[in-house]
Amino acid sequence: MTHRFTLGVASALAAALVSLGAAPRAQAEEGMWTFDEFPSNQVEQALGVRVDRAWLNHLQAASVRLTTGCSGAVVSREGLVLTNHHCLVSCIQALSSAQSDYIREGYFTEARTDERQCPVVQAEILIGITDVTAPILAASAGKFGEDYLSARETAVSEAEKAACAGDPKLRCQVISFYRGGQFKVYRYRKYPDVRLVFAPEFAAAFFGGDLDNFNFPRFDLDVAFLRLYEDGKPAATANFLTWTATPPVAGEAVFVSGNPGLTERQLTVAQLEAQRDVANPINELQRSELRGRLIQFSEQSAENRRIAIDHLFGLENTFKVYYGRQFALLDGQFMEGRRKEESELRARLAADPVLAAEVGDPWREISDVQRVYADQYIFWRQLESGAGGQSDLFRFARTLVRGAIERPKPALLRMPEYADSRLPLLEKALFDNERVEPALEQLYLEFWLAKTREYLGPDAPATIMLMGRESPENLARRLVQGTRLGEPAVRRALWNGGLSAVQASDDPMIQFVLRTDPVSRAARDVWEDEVAGPIERASRRIARVRFAFFGPNLYPDATFSLRLSYGKIAGWNNRGAETGPFTTFDGLFKRATDAEPYRLPPRWTAVKGKLELGTIFNFVTTNDIIGGNSGSPVVNAKGEIIGTAFDGNIHSIVGGFKYDGALNRTVAVSTSAISEALAKVYGRTALLKELEAR
Amino acid sequence: MTHRFTLGVASALAAALVSLGAAPRAQAEEGMWTFDEFPSNQVEQALGVRVDRAWLNHLQAASVRLTTGCSGAVVSREGLVLTNHHCLVSCIQALSSAQSDYIREGYFTEARTDERQCPVVQAEILIGITDVTAPILAASAGKFGEDYLSARETAVSEAEKAACAGDPKLRCQVISFYRGGQFKVYRYRKYPDVRLVFAPEFAAAFFGGDLDNFNFPRFDLDVAFLRLYEDGKPAATANFLTWTATPPVAGEAVFVSGNPGLTERQLTVAQLEAQRDVANPINELQRSELRGRLIQFSEQSAENRRIAIDHLFGLENTFKVYYGRQFALLDGQFMEGRRKEESELRARLAADPVLAAEVGDPWREISDVQRVYADQYIFWRQLESGAGGQSDLFRFARTLVRGAIERPKPALLRMPEYADSRLPLLEKALFDNERVEPALEQLYLEFWLAKTREYLGPDAPATIMLMGRESPENLARRLVQGTRLGEPAVRRALWNGGLSAVQASDDPMIQFVLRTDPVSRAARDVWEDEVAGPIERASRRIARVRFAFFGPNLYPDATFSLRLSYGKIAGWNNRGAETGPFTTFDGLFKRATDAEPYRLPPRWTAVKGKLELGTIFNFVTTNDIIGGNSGSPVVNAKGEIIGTAFDGNIHSIVGGFKYDGALNRTVAVSTSAISEALAKVYGRTALLKELEAR
């Protein structure tokens, strides 16, 4: 006798990928569109609703970017912002201690004075867009490699400085679109002071944990509220989204406004292959080992578990995303589809001799770079881009050392992250009172050092320069135990003291970075000169080809800048298995057990009888979003907020490469569920009242 | 300014792989040849030395297989066997305790009475080979899937039973060659009682640890001695290899006789792709996480470190091998080469209509199976082949439960591992007094349960059947804390009590396996019926094609049975970088630091002044070997033993798929170094005298 098993996650993923290769090129609801080039006609055709400029402007003015990698929405005239719980976990963690664990218990405020500032987080609202493509392209014309990047970066930081004109309430940022094909300055009203208003218990926000992450049906109250402050008072926000507790309806047109972090839909096949064959395997293997270390660490004690919980779930989230992406890249059909698209585009270019002569063969150039990429990736990763692992103390030291060296330099020679226009946010990240956990610092630093030694080899000059004859364990311990960089005042003094103060410091972490930074810089130089620079030069010309042939029917790859996607509320059908668009509170209670991650907080079990169990809790939509969109408002055609997006379904996991309208779904918490929970589970009368005020 | 980095391990690996695709099909020194079909003429042509049947017989009779996955050599007339330290670590561990740590201190004996039995290890010496291809092929002719495998297995176990004719001193095993194309019974003289005689300190045996593993220059005394016992006395072994302390010479012809475990050089491209895209990613990611857990576990306490050390290094070794293999599979050139070879063979078959009609298209059949492979692999892995992770207690329980169910069945319906011919070794593994470490058991079981839930999904019927509503942590704890299967007497009683005793047992591990075994068996049924069976049926016909075209110039893929490889002592040149064939004691002291894994044991540092520092320590040869060959004697043309093979260089890591004579090297410890160390570091006068006796 034989019988077959129902599909698990791995198999469902494999099944999802089957469709990728065969998907049509243009999907009705595909696209992460900029507000200034939003395809309203296309939307009207697809959904039968029309959004006009006023509608767009209102939504833009209520859309929030959180610099820590999330989105949000202004939902009251007093600066109240709705976002996801998982977007604020590190803030909640920073406000917690072994005695007051707000992650476990939730965070609730009775009065404005209870609202506490979230370190590091800055909120930003987009107020203007200006095209600066021409001067930036001109600045780097005719240059190569590192010179090319320096020239481009100098022009970029000049444009940023000019756009803000010294106004300290603004942040101006040049966003690169189409992989270097277009540049625009985004002017933001910034709010460096944001305070936590409400957060539910972790067990309610992340019910189902990593197991249910990217899955649906889902039952998560993944919401948190914070408030924008200005001059120590709640900010006046005339533009806010109207709250509605009307439940979502299947088929309804919906829009998601937020900041998708990164898509790679415009990469060449050679670049995808390099991800598949070089970067992804190394990154996923390292993540997997780190995950094992964090799990074992968490099981050592309740306090370890408390301090590592967010780190672990963040890592598991990333792991799952890249697990899915790698399967897509390993899928022959998918790559075949991309290869076909690419050769069609190249053939079309070849048939246009004028454009072809101007553009050359950028695909070939990118492909040629991949051997250097393969040779240098591990050096760049271990020594520069991923140096220090997730150690905050190392990051502080590097910022202090590099800041001291870079700030006195003229703009053209400075590392771009130390350009004048970038310093305010960088200083906020450096001076804010983050909580540093020495045990985790030890784990991260040791892991980074051990992997560097393993992947580069114990006899590599870079390894010897980093570690000498010390073991990773001992070196990490010596640095973490000896440093005083955990204290904001120490960091501020070193920053203000400049290079002489940094050089005179006997802080071992500072001395470690001072001594080893040259090897990191060298790895970066090679990378920029031989990989990043040549790729951008070539990508820019591929963008040129796409503009020429496809005109304005294009949307740019995601770049953690404000985008709008359109779609509708709908479930999906995967190989005959139908998934409906909604879950309810009733389903939540049915899924609950007495073991984590399915154990409900006592507050919830206590009020089960009072809750409207039919309340729509989570729902799915066809909108095209990706990480960074977390906390994005889901609004209806009237511009009312009906939910907050917090995840995608399992088929959305390959969204970095491809959108498939039949399967890819956004997952959101409904405002109706939020209202019901605030009223009956948490008793947040004042908050509810503020939300419902018109 | 930019500069380039010297190559680390990852880059060296990448460099090694460049040559794979372009390597010629037949390499002078390629091959793991059987003793009954050894190509003496070919060897004479390649090396200029001739080995005759008497030479081969003598070497065969002194070659040892250790059932735990290693090889060895008889080196005295009193049953003394030389093998690798890493082959006996689990034995040394089993003899150790928190009080007496022989892993750290080494194990030394003054008298025969100090020699202690190694649990689980059985030594075997090959005494005869008989071809049984015809009856076995006949038995399964015309059958499919699971029926095909059952019929084949029944014929196999009958052949084994017949060959041994009830002699309890023998073990008879049918070995399948050419992936089911040929079957032979190997008759072994077996030694279930082997005792530990000598083991150096872990830090000397595995100097450089995982970092230097698969690297050269290398400086490891990876040797251990054990003794074969018979009726409680040292076995009389008239056939033994002559010990020589003459140092090895570059260019010298050498032979390695041992038991390579597994090569996959005869897989089809579709099978290689399935490894690359399905099995390897999952396996390496799980290994990587488990590695992280073991590392963090080891850092919790000295005792944790002691009990986990061998587990960790074993895992790291496997991880490194598959890391290299995956890069080979991801290498476009390599796969292109395999694709070309395959299509040439298929074209040649197509040109032979008679054979083609007989054989059909087995490549296509294998390729068609791969979709089922991709769908079912995770179920088969989590529920059947890898069930329980590395938990010994789970393994005991499964053996007891399945043994109780299977043994009463007639041969044709029995799981092959419970065939009569297999029971003696299985009982030894079950009854021997292995040391079970509850903390590690918890870690392994929990990991297995957690990954099963993750990969199959929390709602999969199999997950629910395994775990119900318990968490992996709690379930693992309940099973490990409650079971008494750690006691050999308990296991013996349950085994002897049969199904009624097993069913009546209230042991939670037994009850867990009784309850969940049906789901494991179901996964196995699907796998055998739809994957393993069809693949073997097809592979057998590919073997038929190879025999027809290439005749006896073939060697079979490795199957952990006795093979002989020929080669010479030689370094290698990789992209212009020359590596010589030898290291010396002098190099060892130069590489030593005071941090693990480069810290020398005190015994070594104490005698540095007395040692002949120019002694050749480790050396490399061109022999084609792979895991399972560990402990194989390296012999010269005179048949004298000059070393023990213990590793390959970094380029050998892809040896599972391909041998490249320019780069692939075997790494061995020289007998001259062993003699010098026994004399001056360890003062083992009696042992040395026994080795030198003629």
mmCIF file of C-alpha atoms in Angstrom, chain A residues 1-11 14 18 146 210-212 215 276-278 281-282 284-286 288-297 299-300 319 323 326-327 330 333 371-372 374-376 378-379 383 443 446 450-451 453-462 469-471 473-474 518-519 522-523 525-526 529-530 575 590-598, chain B residues 1-11 14 18 146 210-212 215 276-278 281-282 284-286 288-297 299-300 319 323 326-327 330 333 371-372 374-376 378-379 383 443 446 450-451 453-462 469-471 473-474 518-519 522-523 525-526 529-530 575 590-598:
data_model
loop_
_atom_site.group_PDB
_atom_site.id
_atom_site.type_symbol
_atom_site.label_atom_id
_atom_site.label_comp_id
_atom_site.label_asym_id
_atom_site.label_seq_id
_atom_site.Cartn_x
_atom_site.Cartn_y
_atom_site.Cartn_z
ATOM 1 C CA MET A 1 0.000 0.000 0.000
ATOM 2 C CA THR A 2 1.239 3.468 -0.759
ATOM 3 C CA HIS A 3 -0.332 6.781 -0.071
ATOM 4 C CA ARG A 4 0.616 10.324 -0.774
ATOM 5 C CA PHE A 5 1.187 13.136 1.700
ATOM 6 C CA THR A 6 -0.493 16.444 1.598
ATOM 7 C CA LEU A 7 1.752 19.327 0.735
ATOM 8 C CA GLY A 8 3.952 20.893 3.386
ATOM 9 C CA VAL A 9 5.584 24.275 3.160
ATOM 10 C CA ALA A 10 8.509 23.031 1.125
ATOM 11 C CA SER A 11 6.251 21.274 -1.324
ATOM 12 C CA ALA A 14 7.839 24.001 -5.083
ATOM 13 C CA VAL A 18 5.968 25.834 -11.192
ATOM 14 C CA GLU A 146 35.315 53.563 -8.314
ATOM 15 C CA ASP A 210 7.844 31.466 12.293
ATOM 16 C CA LEU A 211 5.729 28.430 11.439
ATOM 17 C CA ASP A 212 2.800 30.527 10.267
ATOM 18 C CA ASN A 215 1.312 31.358 5.515
ATOM 19 C CA ARG A 276 22.010 31.503 -7.048
ATOM 20 C CA ASP A 277 25.540 30.136 -7.271
ATOM 21 C CA VAL A 278 27.547 32.460 -5.041
ATOM 22 C CA PRO A 281 24.273 29.634 -0.762
ATOM 23 C CA ILE A 282 26.813 31.403 1.446
ATOM 24 C CA GLU A 284 21.685 31.072 3.727
ATOM 25 C CA LEU A 285 24.225 28.669 5.173
ATOM 26 C CA GLN A 286 25.545 31.361 7.467
ATOM 27 C CA SER A 288 21.175 28.837 9.177
ATOM 28 C CA GLU A 289 24.147 28.316 11.472
ATOM 29 C CA LEU A 290 23.495 31.608 13.236
ATOM 30 C CA ARG A 291 19.904 30.565 13.689
ATOM 31 C CA GLY A 292 21.063 27.363 15.362
ATOM 32 C CA ARG A 293 23.314 29.362 17.681
ATOM 33 C CA LEU A 294 20.499 31.748 18.586
ATOM 34 C CA ILE A 295 18.035 28.948 19.247
ATOM 35 C CA GLN A 296 20.443 27.134 21.524
ATOM 36 C CA PHE A 297 21.319 30.434 23.200
ATOM 37 C CA GLU A 299 17.096 27.770 25.402
ATOM 38 C CA GLN A 300 19.803 28.429 27.968
ATOM 39 C CA PHE A 319 15.961 32.854 6.049
ATOM 40 C CA TYR A 323 14.966 29.898 0.965
ATOM 41 C CA GLN A 326 16.785 30.213 -4.040
ATOM 42 C CA PHE A 327 14.240 27.606 -5.071
ATOM 43 C CA LEU A 330 17.064 26.781 -9.071
ATOM 44 C CA GLN A 333 11.556 26.968 -16.040
ATOM 45 C CA ARG A 371 33.828 35.993 -12.354
ATOM 46 C CA VAL A 372 35.231 38.851 -10.275
ATOM 47 C CA ALA A 374 32.486 35.135 -7.531
ATOM 48 C CA ASP A 375 36.120 35.675 -6.524
ATOM 49 C CA GLN A 376 35.550 38.762 -4.418
ATOM 50 C CA ILE A 378 33.265 36.534 0.218
ATOM 51 C CA PHE A 379 35.912 39.188 0.952
ATOM 52 C CA LEU A 383 35.246 42.308 5.590
ATOM 53 C CA LEU A 443 27.551 35.671 20.022
ATOM 54 C CA GLU A 446 32.361 35.548 17.619
ATOM 55 C CA ALA A 450 34.716 32.445 13.112
ATOM 56 C CA LYS A 451 33.021 32.500 9.723
ATOM 57 C CA ARG A 453 38.364 32.716 9.378
ATOM 58 C CA GLU A 454 36.576 29.691 7.957
ATOM 59 C CA TYR A 455 35.621 31.169 4.591
ATOM 60 C CA LEU A 456 38.782 33.178 3.967
ATOM 61 C CA GLY A 457 41.013 30.502 5.462
ATOM 62 C CA PRO A 458 43.155 30.668 8.602
ATOM 63 C CA ASP A 459 46.251 31.659 6.628
ATOM 64 C CA ALA A 460 44.673 34.489 4.633
ATOM 65 C CA PRO A 461 46.370 37.844 5.322
ATOM 66 C CA ALA A 462 42.996 39.394 6.122
ATOM 67 C CA ARG A 469 46.762 34.381 16.895
ATOM 68 C CA GLU A 470 43.653 34.898 19.021
ATOM 69 C CA SER A 471 40.648 32.642 18.708
ATOM 70 C CA GLU A 473 35.873 33.385 21.098
ATOM 71 C CA ASN A 474 38.631 35.137 23.011
ATOM 72 C CA PRO A 518 42.237 49.291 6.101
ATOM 73 C CA VAL A 519 41.570 45.681 5.168
ATOM 74 C CA ALA A 522 40.567 47.531 0.549
ATOM 75 C CA ALA A 523 37.861 44.903 0.061
ATOM 76 C CA ASP A 525 37.667 49.371 -3.104
ATOM 77 C CA VAL A 526 38.049 46.198 -5.127
ATOM 78 C CA ASP A 529 36.015 49.326 -8.756
ATOM 79 C CA GLU A 530 35.551 45.907 -10.296
ATOM 80 C CA ARG A 575 -3.335 23.383 -8.008
ATOM 81 C CA LYS A 590 -9.652 27.220 17.102
ATOM 82 C CA ARG A 591 -5.977 27.263 16.176
ATOM 83 C CA ALA A 592 -4.808 28.045 19.702
ATOM 84 C CA THR A 593 -3.111 25.364 21.836
ATOM 85 C CA ASP A 594 -1.267 25.603 25.129
ATOM 86 C CA ALA A 595 2.171 25.398 23.509
ATOM 87 C CA GLU A 596 4.126 28.202 21.857
ATOM 88 C CA PRO A 597 3.792 29.631 19.272
ATOM 89 C CA TYR A 598 0.078 28.883 19.425
ATOM 90 C CA MET B 1 44.198 52.211 -4.831
ATOM 91 C CA THR B 2 42.933 48.664 -5.077
ATOM 92 C CA HIS B 3 44.615 45.422 -4.272
ATOM 93 C CA ARG B 4 43.598 41.820 -4.533
ATOM 94 C CA PHE B 5 43.373 39.239 -1.789
ATOM 95 C CA THR B 6 45.077 35.924 -1.769
ATOM 96 C CA LEU B 7 42.770 32.989 -2.143
ATOM 97 C CA GLY B 8 40.886 31.662 0.856
ATOM 98 C CA VAL B 9 39.265 28.266 1.085
ATOM 99 C CA ALA B 10 36.146 29.349 -0.728
ATOM 100 C CA SER B 11 38.130 30.870 -3.563
ATOM 101 C CA ALA B 14 36.146 27.843 -6.859
ATOM 102 C CA VAL B 18 37.307 25.495 -12.949
ATOM 103 C CA GLU B 146 8.449 -1.723 -4.486
ATOM 104 C CA ASP B 210 38.031 21.842 10.960
ATOM 105 C CA LEU B 211 40.035 24.772 9.628
ATOM 106 C CA ASP B 212 42.810 22.556 8.295
ATOM 107 C CA ASN B 215 43.766 21.290 3.488
ATOM 108 C CA ARG B 276 21.791 20.272 -6.581
ATOM 109 C CA ASP B 277 18.266 21.631 -6.524
ATOM 110 C CA VAL B 278 16.510 19.540 -3.889
ATOM 111 C CA PRO B 281 20.230 22.687 -0.244
ATOM 112 C CA ILE B 282 17.958 21.121 2.371
ATOM 113 C CA GLU B 284 23.319 21.616 4.016
ATOM 114 C CA LEU B 285 20.946 24.149 5.539
ATOM 115 C CA GLN B 286 19.896 21.665 8.190
ATOM 116 C CA SER B 288 24.417 24.302 9.186
ATOM 117 C CA GLU B 289 21.724 25.017 11.748
ATOM 118 C CA LEU B 290 22.570 21.889 13.684
ATOM 119 C CA ARG B 291 26.184 22.968 13.652
ATOM 120 C CA GLY B 292 25.202 26.285 15.174
ATOM 121 C CA ARG B 293 23.243 24.510 17.886
ATOM 122 C CA LEU B 294 26.145 22.177 18.655
ATOM 123 C CA ILE B 295 28.650 25.024 18.799
ATOM 124 C CA GLN B 296 26.515 27.028 21.183
ATOM 125 C CA PHE B 297 25.843 23.878 23.210
ATOM 126 C CA GLU B 299 30.275 26.702 24.680
ATOM 127 C CA GLN B 300 27.877 26.284 27.592
ATOM 128 C CA PHE B 319 29.263 19.991 5.817
ATOM 129 C CA TYR B 323 29.679 22.498 0.415
ATOM 130 C CA GLN B 326 27.325 21.772 -4.305
ATOM 131 C CA PHE B 327 29.736 24.258 -5.824
ATOM 132 C CA LEU B 330 26.487 24.760 -9.549
ATOM 133 C CA GLN B 333 31.174 23.947 -17.042
ATOM 134 C CA ARG B 371 9.455 15.441 -10.134
ATOM 135 C CA VAL B 372 8.305 12.770 -7.693
ATOM 136 C CA ALA B 374 11.332 16.689 -5.580
ATOM 137 C CA ASP B 375 7.843 16.261 -4.128
ATOM 138 C CA GLN B 376 8.639 13.351 -1.839
ATOM 139 C CA ILE B 378 11.420 15.953 2.306
ATOM 140 C CA PHE B 379 8.899 13.392 3.539
ATOM 141 C CA LEU B 383 10.073 10.662 8.325
ATOM 142 C CA LEU B 443 19.322 18.436 21.208
ATOM 143 C CA GLU B 446 14.273 18.377 19.353
ATOM 144 C CA ALA B 450 11.405 21.107 14.903
ATOM 145 C CA LYS B 451 12.717 20.757 11.357
ATOM 146 C CA ARG B 453 7.376 20.537 11.637
ATOM 147 C CA GLU B 454 8.979 23.422 9.782
ATOM 148 C CA TYR B 455 9.544 21.664 6.452
ATOM 149 C CA LEU B 456 6.344 19.631 6.358
ATOM 150 C CA GLY B 457 4.293 22.426 7.877
ATOM 151 C CA PRO B 458 2.514 22.540 11.248
ATOM 152 C CA ASP B 459 -0.773 21.393 9.730
ATOM 153 C CA ALA B 460 0.579 18.418 7.799
ATOM 154 C CA PRO B 461 -1.023 15.136 8.940
ATOM 155 C CA ALA B 462 2.435 13.641 9.483
ATOM 156 C CA ARG B 469 -0.123 19.547 20.182
ATOM 157 C CA GLU B 470 3.214 19.204 21.967
ATOM 158 C CA SER B 471 6.148 21.412 21.135
ATOM 159 C CA GLU B 473 11.165 20.840 23.022
ATOM 160 C CA ASN B 474 8.646 19.277 25.360
ATOM 161 C CA PRO B 518 3.219 3.783 10.200
ATOM 162 C CA VAL B 519 3.766 7.297 8.905
ATOM 163 C CA ALA B 522 4.241 5.073 4.368
ATOM 164 C CA ALA B 523 6.871 7.614 3.362
ATOM 165 C CA ASP B 525 6.723 2.908 0.580
ATOM 166 C CA VAL B 526 6.090 5.906 -1.637
ATOM 167 C CA ASP B 529 7.728 2.476 -5.203
ATOM 168 C CA GLU B 530 7.990 5.732 -7.075
ATOM 169 C CA ARG B 575 46.832 28.032 -11.131
ATOM 170 C CA LYS B 590 55.965 26.319 13.358
ATOM 171 C CA ARG B 591 52.191 26.225 12.873
ATOM 172 C CA ALA B 592 51.436 25.762 16.564
ATOM 173 C CA THR B 593 49.989 28.633 18.640
ATOM 174 C CA ASP B 594 48.538 28.687 22.127
ATOM 175 C CA ALA B 595 44.938 28.771 20.899
ATOM 176 C CA GLU B 596 42.820 25.862 19.732
ATOM 177 C CA PRO B 597 42.837 24.229 17.248
ATOM 178 C CA TYR B 598 46.550 24.952 16.906
#
